Amino acid sequence: IKISKLCYFLISCFKISESIDNSKKSKSIYIKNIIDYLEKNYRNENLNVDEISDYLGLSSHYVLKLFKENIGIGLVDYLNMLRINHSIKTLLTSKKSILEIAIDFGFNNSKTYSRTFKKYYNLSPGEYKKTNANSNIILSDIKVNDDFLIKEFIDAYVNKNQLDENLKSKEI
C-alpha cells in the first residue's frame, strides 16, 4: 500500500510538472504570436487589444498581463515604439508631411504621432528630421538591424524559456 501511495504521489507530481511546462511553452508561443501579429498589422490604425485577443482566443486582460509580465513593457507602448521606429526611415528620406507619415504608420493624426515620437526621442518629428538630415547613416541597415534585434530578443526569450523547461524536466 505504501508503494502505491508513493507511485500515486510521483505520478501526481509529474502531471503537475508537465502542466507547468506546457503552460510556459504556451505563454512563449502566445508572446511570439502577439509580436508577429503586431509586426504584420502595426500600420492598421484600428489595431487594438480586442482584435489581438480575438485572434489568439484569449481575453484582452490576459493578453495585456501576459505581454507586460514577459516583455517588460505594455503592449500599447510596444506597438507605439514599433510604429515610430518603422516610421523613421520614411521621415528622414521622404517629402511626405508629418500627417501622411502618421497615417501611413498607424496613427490617427499628426498630433498623436508627434506626441508619441517625442516620448521616445525627446524631439518632435520635425526636429528629429532637421537634426538627422545631414547624417551619413545607412538607414536600410538600421531598419534591418532593428528588426533583427527585435526578432533576436523575442527568439532568445522563447528559446530561453524552452531551455529552462527542458532543464527543469530533467531535474525531476
Coordinates of C-alpha atoms in Angstrom, one line a residue:
I1 CA 0.0 0.0 0.0
K2 CA 2.9 2.4 0.8
I3 CA 4.4 1.8 -2.6
S4 CA 1.1 2.5 -4.4
K5 CA 0.8 5.8 -2.4
L6 CA 4.4 6.7 -3.4
C7 CA 3.6 5.9 -7.1
Y8 CA 0.4 7.9 -7.0
F9 CA 2.4 10.8 -5.4
L10 CA 5.1 10.7 -8.1
I11 CA 2.6 10.5 -10.9
S12 CA 0.7 13.5 -9.5
C13 CA 4.0 15.4 -9.2
F14 CA 4.8 14.5 -12.8
K15 CA 1.4 15.7 -14.0
I16 CA 1.7 19.0 -12.2
S17 CA 5.3 19.5 -13.6
E18 CA 4.1 18.6 -17.1
S19 CA 1.2 21.0 -16.8
I20 CA 3.5 23.9 -15.7
D21 CA 5.9 23.1 -18.6
N22 CA 3.1 23.2 -21.1
S23 CA 1.8 26.4 -19.6
K24 CA 5.3 28.1 -20.0
K25 CA 5.5 26.8 -23.6
S26 CA 2.1 28.1 -24.5
K27 CA 2.9 31.5 -22.9
S28 CA 6.1 31.7 -25.1
I29 CA 4.1 30.8 -28.1
Y30 CA 1.5 33.4 -27.3
I31 CA 4.1 36.1 -26.9
K32 CA 5.7 35.2 -30.2
N33 CA 2.3 35.2 -31.9
I34 CA 1.4 38.6 -30.4
I35 CA 4.7 40.1 -31.7
D36 CA 4.3 38.5 -35.1
Y37 CA 0.7 39.9 -35.3
L38 CA 1.9 43.4 -34.3
E39 CA 4.7 43.3 -36.9
K40 CA 2.2 42.4 -39.6
N41 CA -0.5 44.8 -38.6
Y42 CA 1.2 47.8 -37.0
R43 CA 0.1 50.1 -39.9
N44 CA -3.6 49.5 -39.1
E45 CA -4.7 52.5 -37.2
N46 CA -7.7 50.5 -35.8
L47 CA -5.5 47.7 -34.3
N48 CA -6.4 47.2 -30.7
V49 CA -6.1 44.7 -27.9
D50 CA -9.5 43.2 -28.6
E51 CA -8.5 42.3 -32.1
I52 CA -5.3 40.7 -30.9
S53 CA -7.1 38.8 -28.1
D54 CA -9.8 37.6 -30.6
Y55 CA -7.0 36.4 -33.0
L56 CA -5.4 34.4 -30.1
G57 CA -8.6 33.3 -28.5
L58 CA -7.7 34.9 -25.2
S59 CA -9.2 37.6 -23.0
S60 CA -7.9 41.1 -23.5
H61 CA -7.0 41.4 -19.9
Y62 CA -4.9 38.2 -20.1
V63 CA -3.1 39.4 -23.3
L64 CA -2.2 42.7 -21.7
K65 CA -1.0 41.0 -18.5
L66 CA 0.9 38.2 -20.3
F67 CA 2.7 40.7 -22.6
K68 CA 3.7 43.1 -19.8
E69 CA 4.9 40.3 -17.5
N70 CA 7.0 38.7 -20.2
I71 CA 8.3 41.6 -22.3
G72 CA 8.6 44.2 -19.6
I73 CA 6.6 46.9 -21.3
G74 CA 2.9 47.3 -22.1
L75 CA 1.5 46.1 -25.4
V76 CA 0.3 49.5 -26.4
D77 CA 3.8 51.0 -25.6
Y78 CA 5.4 48.3 -27.7
L79 CA 3.1 48.9 -30.6
N80 CA 3.8 52.6 -30.5
M81 CA 7.5 52.0 -30.4
L82 CA 7.2 49.7 -33.3
R83 CA 5.2 52.2 -35.3
I84 CA 7.7 55.1 -34.5
N85 CA 10.8 53.0 -35.3
H86 CA 9.3 51.9 -38.6
S87 CA 8.4 55.5 -39.5
I88 CA 11.9 56.9 -39.1
K89 CA 13.2 55.9 -42.5
T90 CA 10.2 57.5 -44.2
L91 CA 10.5 60.6 -42.0
L92 CA 14.1 61.1 -43.0
T93 CA 14.0 60.1 -46.6
S94 CA 10.7 61.2 -48.0
K95 CA 9.0 64.5 -48.7
K96 CA 5.8 63.3 -47.0
S97 CA 4.1 65.5 -44.4
I98 CA 4.0 64.5 -40.8
L99 CA 0.3 63.8 -41.2
E100 CA 0.9 61.5 -44.1
I101 CA 3.6 59.6 -42.2
A102 CA 1.4 59.4 -39.1
I103 CA -1.4 57.9 -41.1
D104 CA 0.9 55.5 -43.0
F105 CA 2.2 54.1 -39.8
G106 CA -1.0 53.5 -37.9
F107 CA -1.6 56.8 -36.0
N108 CA -4.9 58.6 -36.2
N109 CA -3.5 62.0 -36.6
S110 CA -0.2 64.0 -36.6
K111 CA -0.7 65.2 -33.0
T112 CA -0.7 61.7 -31.6
Y113 CA 2.2 60.7 -33.8
S114 CA 4.2 63.8 -32.7
R115 CA 3.4 63.3 -29.0
T116 CA 4.4 59.6 -29.2
F117 CA 7.5 60.4 -31.2
K118 CA 8.6 63.0 -28.6
K119 CA 8.0 60.5 -25.8
Y120 CA 10.7 58.1 -27.3
Y121 CA 13.1 60.6 -28.9
N122 CA 12.7 63.8 -26.8
L123 CA 12.3 65.6 -30.1
S124 CA 9.4 66.3 -32.4
P125 CA 9.4 64.5 -35.7
G126 CA 10.3 67.8 -37.4
E127 CA 13.2 68.5 -35.0
Y128 CA 14.4 64.9 -35.4
K129 CA 14.4 65.3 -39.2
K130 CA 16.3 68.6 -39.1
T131 CA 18.9 67.1 -36.6
N132 CA 19.5 64.0 -38.7
A133 CA 19.0 65.4 -42.2
N134 CA 22.7 65.6 -43.0
S135 CA 23.8 62.3 -41.3
N136 CA 25.5 59.7 -43.4
I137 CA 23.7 56.8 -41.7
I138 CA 22.7 54.0 -43.9
L139 CA 19.0 53.8 -43.0
S140 CA 18.2 50.5 -44.6
D141 CA 20.9 48.9 -42.5
I142 CA 19.5 50.4 -39.3
K143 CA 16.0 49.1 -40.1
V144 CA 17.2 45.6 -40.9
N145 CA 19.3 45.6 -37.7
D146 CA 16.4 47.0 -35.6
D147 CA 14.0 44.4 -36.9
F148 CA 16.7 41.7 -36.5
L149 CA 17.4 42.8 -32.9
I150 CA 13.7 42.8 -32.0
K151 CA 13.3 39.3 -33.5
E152 CA 16.5 38.1 -31.8
F153 CA 15.3 39.4 -28.5
I154 CA 12.0 37.5 -28.8
D155 CA 13.6 34.4 -30.2
A156 CA 16.1 34.4 -27.3
Y157 CA 13.2 34.8 -24.9
V158 CA 11.3 31.9 -26.3
N159 CA 14.4 29.7 -26.6
K160 CA 15.5 30.5 -23.0
N161 CA 12.1 29.5 -21.7
Q162 CA 12.2 26.3 -23.7
L163 CA 15.7 25.6 -22.4
D164 CA 14.6 26.3 -18.8
E165 CA 11.7 24.0 -19.3
N166 CA 13.9 21.2 -20.6
L167 CA 16.4 21.6 -17.8
K168 CA 13.6 21.6 -15.2
S169 CA 12.0 18.5 -16.6
K170 CA 15.3 16.6 -16.5
E171 CA 15.9 17.6 -12.8
I172 CA 12.7 15.9 -11.8

